[in-house]
Amino acid sequence: MYIKSIDRLGRNYEEILEQWRFLTKDKSIDIVVLDMPLLDTRKGKDLMGTFLADVVLQILSFVAENERINIKQRQFEGIIAAKARGVQFGRPSLPLPDVFDDACLRWKTGQISGVEAAKICNMPLSTFRYKAKHYCI
């Protein structure tokens, strides 16, 4: 089995090691990691070769998990910085229809149901309720 990088085997250190052991020991599959020639189970099947492959695997799995953690941390910090600069995430909100205020007032006073108010505003009931909660007078 050829894989580009060791982190393709799993999302974290334990998962990578578990997959490696399952494939090499239980299924007797040879694995070649293209970006790390030391991790080639086709050669070095003696005790020393197996030992070296296991040590390199553990180190690289640890490094891969740490890199994933660092990427998530940098992403989180980038989101915080963007929000501090006023960047809005998600798609922009559609403007409220002209009849929204009237429909919302009639709904709040019990003259019409939420379903009717949503139909008047041409929006789903869940959207109407969300908008009513935030924008009704």
GROMACS .gro file of N, CA, C and O in nm:
model
  548
    1MET      N    1   0.085  -0.117   0.000
    1MET     CA    2   0.000   0.000   0.000
    1MET      C    3   0.090   0.123   0.000
    1MET      O    4   0.181   0.134   0.081
    2TYR      N    5   0.065   0.213  -0.091
    2TYR     CA    6   0.142   0.336  -0.101
    2TYR      C    7   0.056   0.450  -0.046
    2TYR      O    8  -0.059   0.467  -0.087
    3ILE      N    9   0.114   0.529   0.046
    3ILE     CA   10   0.045   0.648   0.096
    3ILE      C   11   0.141   0.766   0.085
    3ILE      O   12   0.262   0.749   0.097
    4LYS      N   13   0.086   0.882   0.062
    4LYS     CA   14   0.169   1.000   0.042
    4LYS      C   15   0.239   1.042   0.171
    4LYS      O   16   0.356   1.073   0.173
    5SER      N   17   0.164   1.044   0.281
    5SER     CA   18   0.217   1.092   0.407
    5SER      C   19   0.158   1.010   0.521
    5SER      O   20   0.047   0.958   0.510
    6ILE      N   21   0.232   1.001   0.629
    6ILE     CA   22   0.190   0.919   0.743
    6ILE      C   23   0.059   0.968   0.805
    6ILE      O   24  -0.020   0.889   0.855
    7ASP      N   25   0.033   1.099   0.797
    7ASP     CA   26  -0.089   1.151   0.859
    7ASP      C   27  -0.215   1.113   0.783
    7ASP      O   28  -0.326   1.139   0.828
    8ARG      N   29  -0.202   1.047   0.668
    8ARG     CA   30  -0.317   0.997   0.593
    8ARG      C   31  -0.379   0.875   0.661
    8ARG      O   32  -0.490   0.836   0.629
    9LEU      N   33  -0.305   0.814   0.754
    9LEU     CA   34  -0.356   0.693   0.821
    9LEU      C   35  -0.454   0.724   0.933
    9LEU      O   36  -0.527   0.636   0.977
   10GLY      N   37  -0.453   0.846   0.984
   10GLY     CA   38  -0.544   0.876   1.095
   10GLY      C   39  -0.541   1.022   1.132
   10GLY      O   40  -0.459   1.100   1.083
   11ARG      N   41  -0.630   1.059   1.225
   11ARG     CA   42  -0.644   1.197   1.267
   11ARG      C   43  -0.556   1.234   1.385
   11ARG      O   44  -0.534   1.350   1.412
   12ASN      N   45  -0.513   1.133   1.459
   12ASN     CA   46  -0.428   1.162   1.574
   12ASN      C   47  -0.326   1.051   1.592
   12ASN      O   48  -0.326   0.950   1.522
   13TYR      N   49  -0.239   1.071   1.688
   13TYR     CA   50  -0.127   0.981   1.714
   13TYR      C   51  -0.173   0.836   1.733
   13TYR      O   52  -0.123   0.745   1.667
   14GLU      N   53  -0.269   0.816   1.821
   14GLU     CA   54  -0.316   0.681   1.850
   14GLU      C   55  -0.380   0.615   1.728
   14GLU      O   56  -0.359   0.496   1.703
   15GLU      N   57  -0.457   0.690   1.653
   15GLU     CA   58  -0.525   0.635   1.536
   15GLU      C   59  -0.424   0.593   1.429
   15GLU      O   60  -0.440   0.489   1.365
   16ILE      N   61  -0.319   0.674   1.410
   16ILE     CA   62  -0.216   0.640   1.311
   16ILE      C   63  -0.145   0.511   1.351
   16ILE      O   64  -0.130   0.420   1.269
   17LEU      N   65  -0.106   0.503   1.478
   17LEU     CA   66  -0.038   0.381   1.525
   17LEU      C   67  -0.128   0.259   1.514
   17LEU      O   68  -0.085   0.150   1.474
   18GLU      N   69  -0.255   0.275   1.549
   18GLU     CA   70  -0.350   0.164   1.544
   18GLU      C   71  -0.368   0.114   1.400
   18GLU      O   72  -0.364  -0.006   1.375
   19GLN      N   73  -0.384   0.208   1.306
   19GLN     CA   74  -0.399   0.171   1.166
   19GLN      C   75  -0.273   0.104   1.113
   19GLN      O   76  -0.280   0.005   1.040
   20TRP      N   77  -0.157   0.157   1.148
   20TRP     CA   78  -0.031   0.099   1.104
   20TRP      C   79  -0.018  -0.045   1.151
   20TRP      O   80   0.013  -0.135   1.073
   21ARG      N   81  -0.044  -0.065   1.279
   21ARG     CA   82  -0.033  -0.201   1.334
   21ARG      C   83  -0.135  -0.295   1.272
   21ARG      O   84  -0.105  -0.410   1.243
   22PHE      N   85  -0.256  -0.247   1.253
   22PHE     CA   86  -0.360  -0.330   1.193
   22PHE      C   87  -0.320  -0.374   1.052
   22PHE      O   88  -0.330  -0.491   1.018
   23LEU      N   89  -0.274  -0.278   0.973
   23LEU     CA   90  -0.240  -0.309   0.834
   23LEU      C   91  -0.115  -0.398   0.824
   23LEU      O   92  -0.113  -0.493   0.747
   24THR      N   93  -0.012  -0.365   0.902
   24THR     CA   94   0.114  -0.440   0.889
   24THR      C   95   0.111  -0.573   0.963
   24THR      O   96   0.165  -0.672   0.913
   25LYS      N   97   0.050  -0.578   1.079
   25LYS     CA   98   0.053  -0.702   1.159
   25LYS      C   99  -0.067  -0.792   1.129
   25LYS      O  100  -0.051  -0.907   1.093
   26ASP      N  101  -0.188  -0.738   1.141
   26ASP     CA  102  -0.309  -0.820   1.124
   26ASP      C  103  -0.334  -0.858   0.978
   26ASP      O  104  -0.371  -0.971   0.949
   27LYS      N  105  -0.317  -0.763   0.888
   27LYS     CA  106  -0.347  -0.787   0.747
   27LYS      C  107  -0.222  -0.824   0.665
   27LYS      O  108  -0.233  -0.856   0.548
   28SER      N  109  -0.103  -0.812   0.727
   28SER     CA  110   0.025  -0.843   0.660
   28SER      C  111   0.042  -0.765   0.530
   28SER      O  112   0.083  -0.818   0.426
   29ILE      N  113   0.007  -0.638   0.534
   29ILE     CA  114   0.021  -0.551   0.418
   29ILE      C  115   0.150  -0.471   0.432
   29ILE      O  116   0.180  -0.420   0.540
   30ASP      N  117   0.226  -0.463   0.325
   30ASP     CA  118   0.344  -0.378   0.323
   30ASP      C  119   0.300  -0.236   0.294
   30ASP      O  120   0.216  -0.212   0.206
   31ILE      N  121   0.358  -0.140   0.366
   31ILE     CA  122   0.323   0.001   0.350
   31ILE      C  123   0.448   0.077   0.308
   31ILE      O  124   0.555   0.057   0.365
   32VAL      N  125   0.431   0.164   0.210
   32VAL     CA  126   0.537   0.253   0.166
   32VAL      C  127   0.485   0.396   0.183
   32VAL      O  128   0.384   0.433   0.123
   33VAL      N  129   0.553   0.473   0.268
   33VAL     CA  130   0.518   0.614   0.288
   33VAL      C  131   0.607   0.695   0.195
   33VAL      O  132   0.729   0.698   0.212
   34LEU      N  133   0.547   0.758   0.095
   34LEU     CA  134   0.622   0.820  -0.012
   34LEU      C  135   0.711   0.936   0.034
   34LEU      O  136   0.820   0.954  -0.018
   35ASP      N  137   0.664   1.015   0.131
   35ASP     CA  138   0.746   1.128   0.174
   35ASP      C  139   0.843   1.092   0.287
   35ASP      O  140   0.911   1.179   0.340
   36MET      N  141   0.851   0.964   0.325
   36MET     CA  142   0.944   0.920   0.429
   36MET      C  143   0.996   0.781   0.393
   36MET      O  144   0.937   0.680   0.430
   37PRO      N  145   1.105   0.775   0.318
   37PRO     CA  146   1.157   0.647   0.272
   37PRO      C  147   1.191   0.548   0.384
   37PRO      O  148   1.193   0.427   0.360
   38LEU      N  149   1.218   0.596   0.505
   38LEU     CA  150   1.246   0.504   0.615
   38LEU      C  151   1.126   0.418   0.651
   38LEU      O  152   1.141   0.310   0.708
   39LEU      N  153   1.007   0.465   0.617
   39LEU     CA  154   0.886   0.389   0.647
   39LEU      C  155   0.844   0.310   0.523
   39LEU      O  156   0.749   0.342   0.453
   40ASP      N  157   0.918   0.205   0.497
   40ASP     CA  158   0.892   0.114   0.386
   40ASP      C  159   0.902  -0.027   0.443
   40ASP      O  160   1.012  -0.076   0.470
   41THR      N  161   0.789  -0.092   0.462
   41THR     CA  162   0.790  -0.224   0.526
   41THR      C  163   0.824  -0.336   0.429
   41THR      O  164   0.831  -0.452   0.470
   42ARG      N  165   0.846  -0.303   0.301
   42ARG     CA  166   0.883  -0.407   0.207
   42ARG      C  167   1.024  -0.457   0.232
   42ARG      O  168   1.056  -0.571   0.205
   43LYS      N  169   1.109  -0.371   0.283
   43LYS     CA  170   1.247  -0.412   0.311
   43LYS      C  171   1.272  -0.401   0.460
   43LYS      O  172   1.199  -0.336   0.533
   44GLY      N  173   1.375  -0.465   0.506
   44GLY     CA  174   1.411  -0.459   0.649
   44GLY      C  175   1.310  -0.529   0.736
   44GLY      O  176   1.265  -0.475   0.836
   45LYS      N  177   1.275  -0.652   0.702
   45LYS     CA  178   1.175  -0.724   0.781
   45LYS      C  179   1.238  -0.794   0.902
   45LYS      O  180   1.168  -0.861   0.976
   46ASP      N  181   1.367  -0.775   0.921
   46ASP     CA  182   1.431  -0.833   1.038
   46ASP      C  183   1.398  -0.751   1.161
   46ASP      O  184   1.329  -0.649   1.153
   47LEU      N  185   1.447  -0.791   1.275
   47LEU     CA  186   1.415  -0.725   1.402
   47LEU      C  187   1.459  -0.579   1.401
   47LEU      O  188   1.385  -0.491   1.444
   48MET      N  189   1.580  -0.551   1.350
   48MET     CA  190   1.632  -0.414   1.349
   48MET      C  191   1.548  -0.326   1.256
   48MET      O  192   1.515  -0.213   1.290
   49GLY      N  193   1.512  -0.376   1.139
   49GLY     CA  194   1.431  -0.299   1.044
   49GLY      C  195   1.294  -0.268   1.101
   49GLY      O  196   1.244  -0.156   1.088
   50THR      N  197   1.233  -0.365   1.165
   50THR     CA  198   1.102  -0.345   1.228
   50THR      C  199   1.111  -0.243   1.340
   50THR      O  200   1.026  -0.155   1.353
   51PHE      N  201   1.216  -0.254   1.420
   51PHE     CA  202   1.237  -0.160   1.532
   51PHE      C  203   1.252  -0.018   1.480
   51PHE      O  204   1.188   0.075   1.530
   52LEU      N  205   1.335   0.002   1.377
   52LEU     CA  206   1.356   0.135   1.322
   52LEU      C  207   1.227   0.192   1.263
   52LEU      O  208   1.195   0.309   1.284
   53ALA      N  209   1.154   0.109   1.191
   53ALA     CA  210   1.027   0.156   1.134
   53ALA      C  211   0.930   0.196   1.244
   53ALA      O  212   0.861   0.298   1.233
   54ASP      N  213   0.922   0.119   1.352
   54ASP     CA  214   0.832   0.152   1.463
   54ASP      C  215   0.871   0.282   1.531
   54ASP      O  216   0.786   0.364   1.564
   55VAL      N  217   1.001   0.303   1.551
   55VAL     CA  218   1.048   0.427   1.616
   55VAL      C  219   1.017   0.547   1.528
   55VAL      O  220   0.962   0.648   1.575
   56VAL      N  221   1.050   0.538   1.400
   56VAL     CA  222   1.023   0.648   1.308
   56VAL      C  223   0.873   0.674   1.300
   56VAL      O  224   0.829   0.789   1.302
   57LEU      N  225   0.794   0.569   1.294
   57LEU     CA  226   0.649   0.583   1.290
   57LEU      C  227   0.597   0.658   1.412
   57LEU      O  228   0.516   0.750   1.400
   58GLN      N  229   0.644   0.622   1.528
   58GLN     CA  230   0.596   0.688   1.650
   58GLN      C  231   0.633   0.835   1.650
   58GLN      O  232   0.552   0.921   1.685
   59ILE      N  233   0.756   0.866   1.611
   59ILE     CA  234   0.799   1.006   1.608
   59ILE      C  235   0.716   1.085   1.507
   59ILE      O  236   0.666   1.194   1.538
   60LEU      N  237   0.701   1.032   1.387
   60LEU     CA  238   0.626   1.104   1.285
   60LEU      C  239   0.479   1.118   1.320
   60LEU      O  240   0.417   1.221   1.290
   61SER      N  241   0.422   1.019   1.382
   61SER     CA  242   0.282   1.027   1.425
   61SER      C  243   0.265   1.137   1.528
   61SER      O  244   0.168   1.215   1.523
   62PHE      N  245   0.359   1.146   1.620
   62PHE     CA  246   0.356   1.250   1.723
   62PHE      C  247   0.367   1.388   1.658
   62PHE      O  248   0.291   1.480   1.690
   63VAL      N  249   0.460   1.402   1.564
   63VAL     CA  250   0.479   1.530   1.495
   63VAL      C  251   0.354   1.567   1.415
   63VAL      O  252   0.310   1.682   1.416
   64ALA      N  253   0.293   1.469   1.348
   64ALA     CA  254   0.172   1.495   1.269
   64ALA      C  255   0.059   1.544   1.358
   64ALA      O  256  -0.013   1.639   1.323
   65GLU      N  257   0.041   1.481   1.474
   65GLU     CA  258  -0.067   1.525   1.564
   65GLU      C  259  -0.038   1.664   1.618
   65GLU      O  260  -0.128   1.748   1.625
   66ASN      N  261   0.087   1.691   1.654
   66ASN     CA  262   0.121   1.825   1.703
   66ASN      C  263   0.097   1.930   1.596
   66ASN      O  264   0.049   2.040   1.626
   67GLU      N  265   0.130   1.899   1.473
   67GLU     CA  266   0.107   1.994   1.364
   67GLU      C  267  -0.041   2.021   1.345
   67GLU      O  268  -0.084   2.135   1.326
   68ARG      N  269  -0.123   1.918   1.357
   68ARG     CA  270  -0.268   1.936   1.346
   68ARG      C  271  -0.319   2.027   1.459
   68ARG      O  272  -0.403   2.114   1.436
   69ILE      N  273  -0.269   2.005   1.579
   69ILE     CA  274  -0.308   2.089   1.693
   69ILE      C  275  -0.267   2.234   1.668
   69ILE      O  276  -0.344   2.328   1.693
   70ASN      N  277  -0.145   2.254   1.618
   70ASN     CA  278  -0.096   2.390   1.590
   70ASN      C  279  -0.179   2.457   1.482
   70ASN      O  280  -0.209   2.577   1.491
   71ILE      N  281  -0.217   2.383   1.380
   71ILE     CA  282  -0.298   2.440   1.272
   71ILE      C  283  -0.434   2.485   1.327
   71ILE      O  284  -0.481   2.595   1.297
   72LYS      N  285  -0.496   2.402   1.411
   72LYS     CA  286  -0.625   2.440   1.470
   72LYS      C  287  -0.612   2.565   1.556
   72LYS      O  288  -0.698   2.653   1.555
   73GLN      N  289  -0.502   2.573   1.633
   73GLN     CA  290  -0.479   2.689   1.720
   73GLN      C  291  -0.460   2.815   1.635
   73GLN      O  292  -0.518   2.919   1.665
   74ARG      N  293  -0.381   2.806   1.529
   74ARG     CA  294  -0.359   2.922   1.442
   74ARG      C  295  -0.488   2.963   1.373
   74ARG      O  296  -0.516   3.082   1.357
   75GLN      N  297  -0.569   2.865   1.333
   75GLN     CA  298  -0.697   2.895   1.270
   75GLN      C  299  -0.787   2.970   1.369
   75GLN      O  300  -0.849   3.071   1.334
   76PHE      N  301  -0.794   2.921   1.492
   76PHE     CA  302  -0.876   2.986   1.595
   76PHE      C  303  -0.829   3.129   1.619
   76PHE      O  304  -0.910   3.221   1.626
   77GLU      N  305  -0.697   3.148   1.628
   77GLU     CA  306  -0.642   3.282   1.650
   77GLU      C  307  -0.674   3.373   1.532
   77GLU      O  308  -0.703   3.491   1.549
   78GLY      N  309  -0.668   3.318   1.410
   78GLY     CA  310  -0.700   3.396   1.291
   78GLY      C  311  -0.846   3.439   1.289
   78GLY      O  312  -0.878   3.551   1.251
   79ILE      N  313  -0.935   3.352   1.333
   79ILE     CA  314  -1.078   3.385   1.339
   79ILE      C  315  -1.102   3.495   1.441
   79ILE      O  316  -1.175   3.591   1.414
   80ILE      N  317  -1.038   3.484   1.557
   80ILE     CA  318  -1.051   3.588   1.661
   80ILE      C  319  -1.002   3.722   1.609
   80ILE      O  320  -1.068   3.826   1.626
   81ALA      N  321  -0.886   3.722   1.542
   81ALA     CA  322  -0.830   3.847   1.488
   81ALA      C  323  -0.921   3.906   1.381
   81ALA      O  324  -0.942   4.028   1.376
   82ALA      N  325  -0.976   3.821   1.295
   82ALA     CA  326  -1.066   3.869   1.190
   82ALA      C  327  -1.192   3.930   1.250
   82ALA      O  328  -1.238   4.035   1.205
   83LYS      N  329  -1.247   3.864   1.351
   83LYS     CA  330  -1.367   3.919   1.416
   83LYS      C  331  -1.337   4.052   1.482
   83LYS      O  332  -1.421   4.143   1.481
   84ALA      N  333  -1.217   4.065   1.541
   84ALA     CA  334  -1.178   4.192   1.605
   84ALA      C  335  -1.167   4.303   1.501
   84ALA      O  336  -1.192   4.420   1.532
   85ARG      N  337  -1.131   4.268   1.376
   85ARG     CA  338  -1.123   4.366   1.268
   85ARG      C  339  -1.260   4.396   1.208
   85ARG      O  340  -1.274   4.478   1.119
   86GLY      N  341  -1.363   4.321   1.252
   86GLY     CA  342  -1.498   4.345   1.203
   86GLY      C  343  -1.539   4.259   1.085
   86GLY      O  344  -1.640   4.286   1.021
   87VAL      N  345  -1.461   4.157   1.055
   87VAL     CA  346  -1.496   4.068   0.944
   87VAL      C  347  -1.620   3.988   0.982
   87VAL      O  348  -1.630   3.934   1.091
   88GLN      N  349  -1.717   3.983   0.891
   88GLN     CA  350  -1.840   3.907   0.912
   88GLN      C  351  -1.826   3.772   0.844
   88GLN      O  352  -1.788   3.765   0.728
   89PHE      N  353  -1.856   3.665   0.915
   89PHE     CA  354  -1.852   3.531   0.858
   89PHE      C  355  -1.992   3.489   0.815
   89PHE      O  356  -2.091   3.537   0.868
   90GLY      N  357  -1.998   3.399   0.719
   90GLY     CA  358  -2.127   3.352   0.670
   90GLY      C  359  -2.178   3.441   0.558
   90GLY      O  360  -2.121   3.545   0.526
   91ARG      N  361  -2.287   3.398   0.500
   91ARG     CA  362  -2.340   3.477   0.390
   91ARG      C  363  -2.418   3.596   0.446
   91ARG      O  364  -2.471   3.590   0.558
   92PRO      N  365  -2.429   3.703   0.369
   92PRO     CA  366  -2.500   3.822   0.419
   92PRO      C  367  -2.650   3.795   0.435
   92PRO      O  368  -2.708   3.717   0.359
   93SER      N  369  -2.709   3.859   0.533
   93SER     CA  370  -2.853   3.845   0.556
   93SER      C  371  -2.931   3.916   0.447
   93SER      O  372  -2.891   4.023   0.400
   94LEU      N  373  -3.043   3.857   0.411
   94LEU     CA  374  -3.133   3.922   0.316
   94LEU      C  375  -3.209   4.031   0.391
   94LEU      O  376  -3.239   4.017   0.510
   95PRO      N  377  -3.242   4.139   0.323
   95PRO     CA  378  -3.319   4.244   0.390
   95PRO      C  379  -3.458   4.193   0.426
   95PRO      O  380  -3.514   4.106   0.359
   96LEU      N  381  -3.513   4.248   0.534
   96LEU     CA  382  -3.648   4.209   0.575
   96LEU      C  383  -3.749   4.262   0.474
   96LEU      O  384  -3.733   4.373   0.422
   97PRO      N  385  -3.855   4.186   0.448
   97PRO     CA  386  -3.957   4.235   0.354
   97PRO      C  387  -4.030   4.356   0.415
   97PRO      O  388  -4.035   4.374   0.537
   98ASP      N  389  -4.087   4.436   0.328
   98ASP     CA  390  -4.157   4.558   0.373
   98ASP      C  391  -4.274   4.525   0.467
   98ASP      O  392  -4.308   4.606   0.554
   99VAL      N  393  -4.335   4.409   0.450
   99VAL     CA  394  -4.452   4.372   0.530
   99VAL      C  395  -4.413   4.307   0.664
   99VAL      O  396  -4.502   4.270   0.741
  100PHE      N  397  -4.283   4.296   0.691
  100PHE     CA  398  -4.239   4.223   0.809
  100PHE      C  399  -4.290   4.286   0.939
  100PHE      O  400  -4.343   4.217   1.026
  101ASP      N  401  -4.272   4.416   0.954
  101ASP     CA  402  -4.312   4.481   1.080
  101ASP      C  403  -4.461   4.464   1.107
  101ASP      O  404  -4.502   4.435   1.220
  102ASP      N  405  -4.543   4.480   1.003
  102ASP     CA  406  -4.687   4.464   1.019
  102ASP      C  407  -4.722   4.320   1.055
  102ASP      O  408  -4.800   4.294   1.147
  103ALA      N  409  -4.663   4.224   0.984
  103ALA     CA  410  -4.690   4.082   1.011
  103ALA      C  411  -4.644   4.044   1.151
  103ALA      O  412  -4.712   3.972   1.224
  104CYS      N  413  -4.531   4.097   1.191
  104CYS     CA  414  -4.477   4.066   1.323
  104CYS      C  415  -4.568   4.122   1.433
  104CYS      O  416  -4.597   4.055   1.533
  105LEU      N  417  -4.615   4.244   1.415
  105LEU     CA  418  -4.704   4.306   1.514
  105LEU      C  419  -4.835   4.228   1.523
  105LEU      O  420  -4.883   4.200   1.633
  106ARG      N  421  -4.891   4.191   1.408
  106ARG     CA  422  -5.016   4.114   1.408
  106ARG      C  423  -4.995   3.977   1.474
  106ARG      O  424  -5.083   3.927   1.544
  107TRP      N  425  -4.879   3.916   1.452
  107TRP     CA  426  -4.847   3.787   1.514
  107TRP      C  427  -4.832   3.802   1.665
  107TRP      O  428  -4.885   3.722   1.742
  108LYS      N  429  -4.762   3.906   1.710
  108LYS     CA  430  -4.741   3.927   1.853
  108LYS      C  431  -4.871   3.955   1.927
  108LYS      O  432  -4.886   3.917   2.043
  109THR      N  433  -4.964   4.023   1.861
  109THR     CA  434  -5.091   4.055   1.926
  109THR      C  435  -5.191   3.942   1.913
  109THR      O  436  -5.303   3.951   1.964
  110GLY      N  437  -5.155   3.833   1.843
  110GLY     CA  438  -5.241   3.717   1.834
  110GLY      C  439  -5.343   3.723   1.723
  110GLY      O  440  -5.433   3.639   1.716
  111GLN      N  441  -5.336   3.822   1.635
  111GLN     CA  442  -5.431   3.833   1.525
  111GLN      C  443  -5.409   3.725   1.419
  111GLN      O  444  -5.504   3.683   1.353
  112ILE      N  445  -5.283   3.685   1.400
  112ILE     CA  446  -5.252   3.579   1.303
  112ILE      C  447  -5.152   3.482   1.367
  112ILE      O  448  -5.085   3.515   1.465
  113SER      N  449  -5.145   3.364   1.309
  113SER     CA  450  -5.051   3.264   1.361
  113SER      C  451  -4.912   3.289   1.303
  113SER      O  452  -4.895   3.366   1.207
  114GLY      N  453  -4.816   3.221   1.359
  114GLY     CA  454  -4.679   3.232   1.308
  114GLY      C  455  -4.667   3.181   1.166
  114GLY      O  456  -4.595   3.238   1.084
  115VAL      N  457  -4.741   3.075   1.136
  115VAL     CA  458  -4.740   3.019   1.000
  115VAL      C  459  -4.792   3.123   0.901
  115VAL      O  460  -4.735   3.144   0.793
  116GLU      N  461  -4.902   3.190   0.937
  116GLU     CA  462  -4.959   3.292   0.850
  116GLU      C  463  -4.862   3.410   0.833
  116GLU      O  464  -4.845   3.461   0.722
  117ALA      N  465  -4.802   3.451   0.942
  117ALA     CA  466  -4.707   3.563   0.936
  117ALA      C  467  -4.588   3.527   0.847
  117ALA      O  468  -4.542   3.610   0.767
  118ALA      N  469  -4.540   3.405   0.859
  118ALA     CA  470  -4.427   3.361   0.776
  118ALA      C  471  -4.467   3.360   0.628
  118ALA      O  472  -4.388   3.399   0.542
  119LYS      N  473  -4.591   3.316   0.598
  119LYS     CA  474  -4.638   3.315   0.459
  119LYS      C  475  -4.648   3.457   0.404
  119LYS      O  476  -4.611   3.483   0.290
  120ILE      N  477  -4.697   3.549   0.487
  120ILE     CA  478  -4.708   3.689   0.444
  120ILE      C  479  -4.570   3.744   0.409
  120ILE      O  480  -4.552   3.816   0.312
  121CYS      N  481  -4.471   3.706   0.490
  121CYS     CA  482  -4.334   3.754   0.469
  121CYS      C  483  -4.257   3.672   0.367
  121CYS      O  484  -4.143   3.704   0.335
  122ASN      N  485  -4.320   3.565   0.319
  122ASN     CA  486  -4.258   3.476   0.220
  122ASN      C  487  -4.125   3.418   0.272
  122ASN      O  488  -4.022   3.426   0.205
  123MET      N  489  -4.131   3.362   0.393
  123MET     CA  490  -4.012   3.299   0.452
  123MET      C  491  -4.055   3.179   0.535
  123MET      O  492  -4.171   3.170   0.575
  124PRO      N  493  -3.964   3.087   0.560
  124PRO     CA  494  -3.997   2.972   0.645
  124PRO      C  495  -4.033   3.018   0.786
  124PRO      O  496  -3.987   3.122   0.834
  125LEU      N  497  -4.113   2.938   0.855
  125LEU     CA  498  -4.156   2.972   0.990
  125LEU      C  499  -4.036   2.990   1.084
  125LEU      O  500  -4.032   3.083   1.164
  126SER      N  501  -3.936   2.901   1.072
  126SER     CA  502  -3.819   2.911   1.160
  126SER      C  503  -3.745   3.043   1.139
  126SER      O  504  -3.700   3.107   1.234
  127THR      N  505  -3.736   3.087   1.013
  127THR     CA  506  -3.671   3.215   0.983
  127THR      C  507  -3.752   3.330   1.038
  127THR      O  508  -3.698   3.424   1.097
  128PHE      N  509  -3.885   3.322   1.020
  128PHE     CA  510  -3.971   3.428   1.073
  128PHE      C  511  -3.954   3.440   1.224
  128PHE      O  512  -3.939   3.550   1.277
  129ARG      N  513  -3.957   3.326   1.294
  129ARG     CA  514  -3.943   3.331   1.440
  129ARG      C  515  -3.807   3.388   1.481
  129ARG      O  516  -3.798   3.466   1.576
  130TYR      N  517  -3.702   3.349   1.411
  130TYR     CA  518  -3.568   3.402   1.442
  130TYR      C  519  -3.565   3.553   1.422
  130TYR      O  520  -3.519   3.628   1.508
  131LYS      N  521  -3.614   3.597   1.307
  131LYS     CA  522  -3.614   3.741   1.276
  131LYS      C  523  -3.705   3.817   1.373
  131LYS      O  524  -3.671   3.927   1.416
  132ALA      N  525  -3.820   3.758   1.408
  132ALA     CA  526  -3.912   3.823   1.501
  132ALA      C  527  -3.846   3.841   1.638
  132ALA      O  528  -3.862   3.944   1.703
  133LYS      N  529  -3.772   3.740   1.679
  133LYS     CA  530  -3.704   3.747   1.810
  133LYS      C  531  -3.602   3.861   1.813
  133LYS      O  532  -3.585   3.927   1.915
  134HIS      N  533  -3.539   3.888   1.700
  134HIS     CA  534  -3.432   3.988   1.697
  134HIS      C  535  -3.476   4.125   1.646
  134HIS      O  536  -3.413   4.224   1.679
  135TYR      N  537  -3.581   4.130   1.563
  135TYR     CA  538  -3.612   4.256   1.497
  135TYR      C  539  -3.752   4.311   1.522
  135TYR      O  540  -3.782   4.421   1.477
  136CYS      N  541  -3.838   4.235   1.589
  136CYS     CA  542  -3.975   4.286   1.611
  136CYS      C  543  -3.972   4.405   1.707
  136CYS      O  544  -3.902   4.405   1.807
  137ILE      N  545  -4.056   4.499   1.677
  137ILE     CA  546  -4.065   4.620   1.758
  137ILE      C  547  -4.135   4.594   1.889
  137ILE      O  548  -4.222   4.518   1.904
   0.00000   0.00000   0.00000
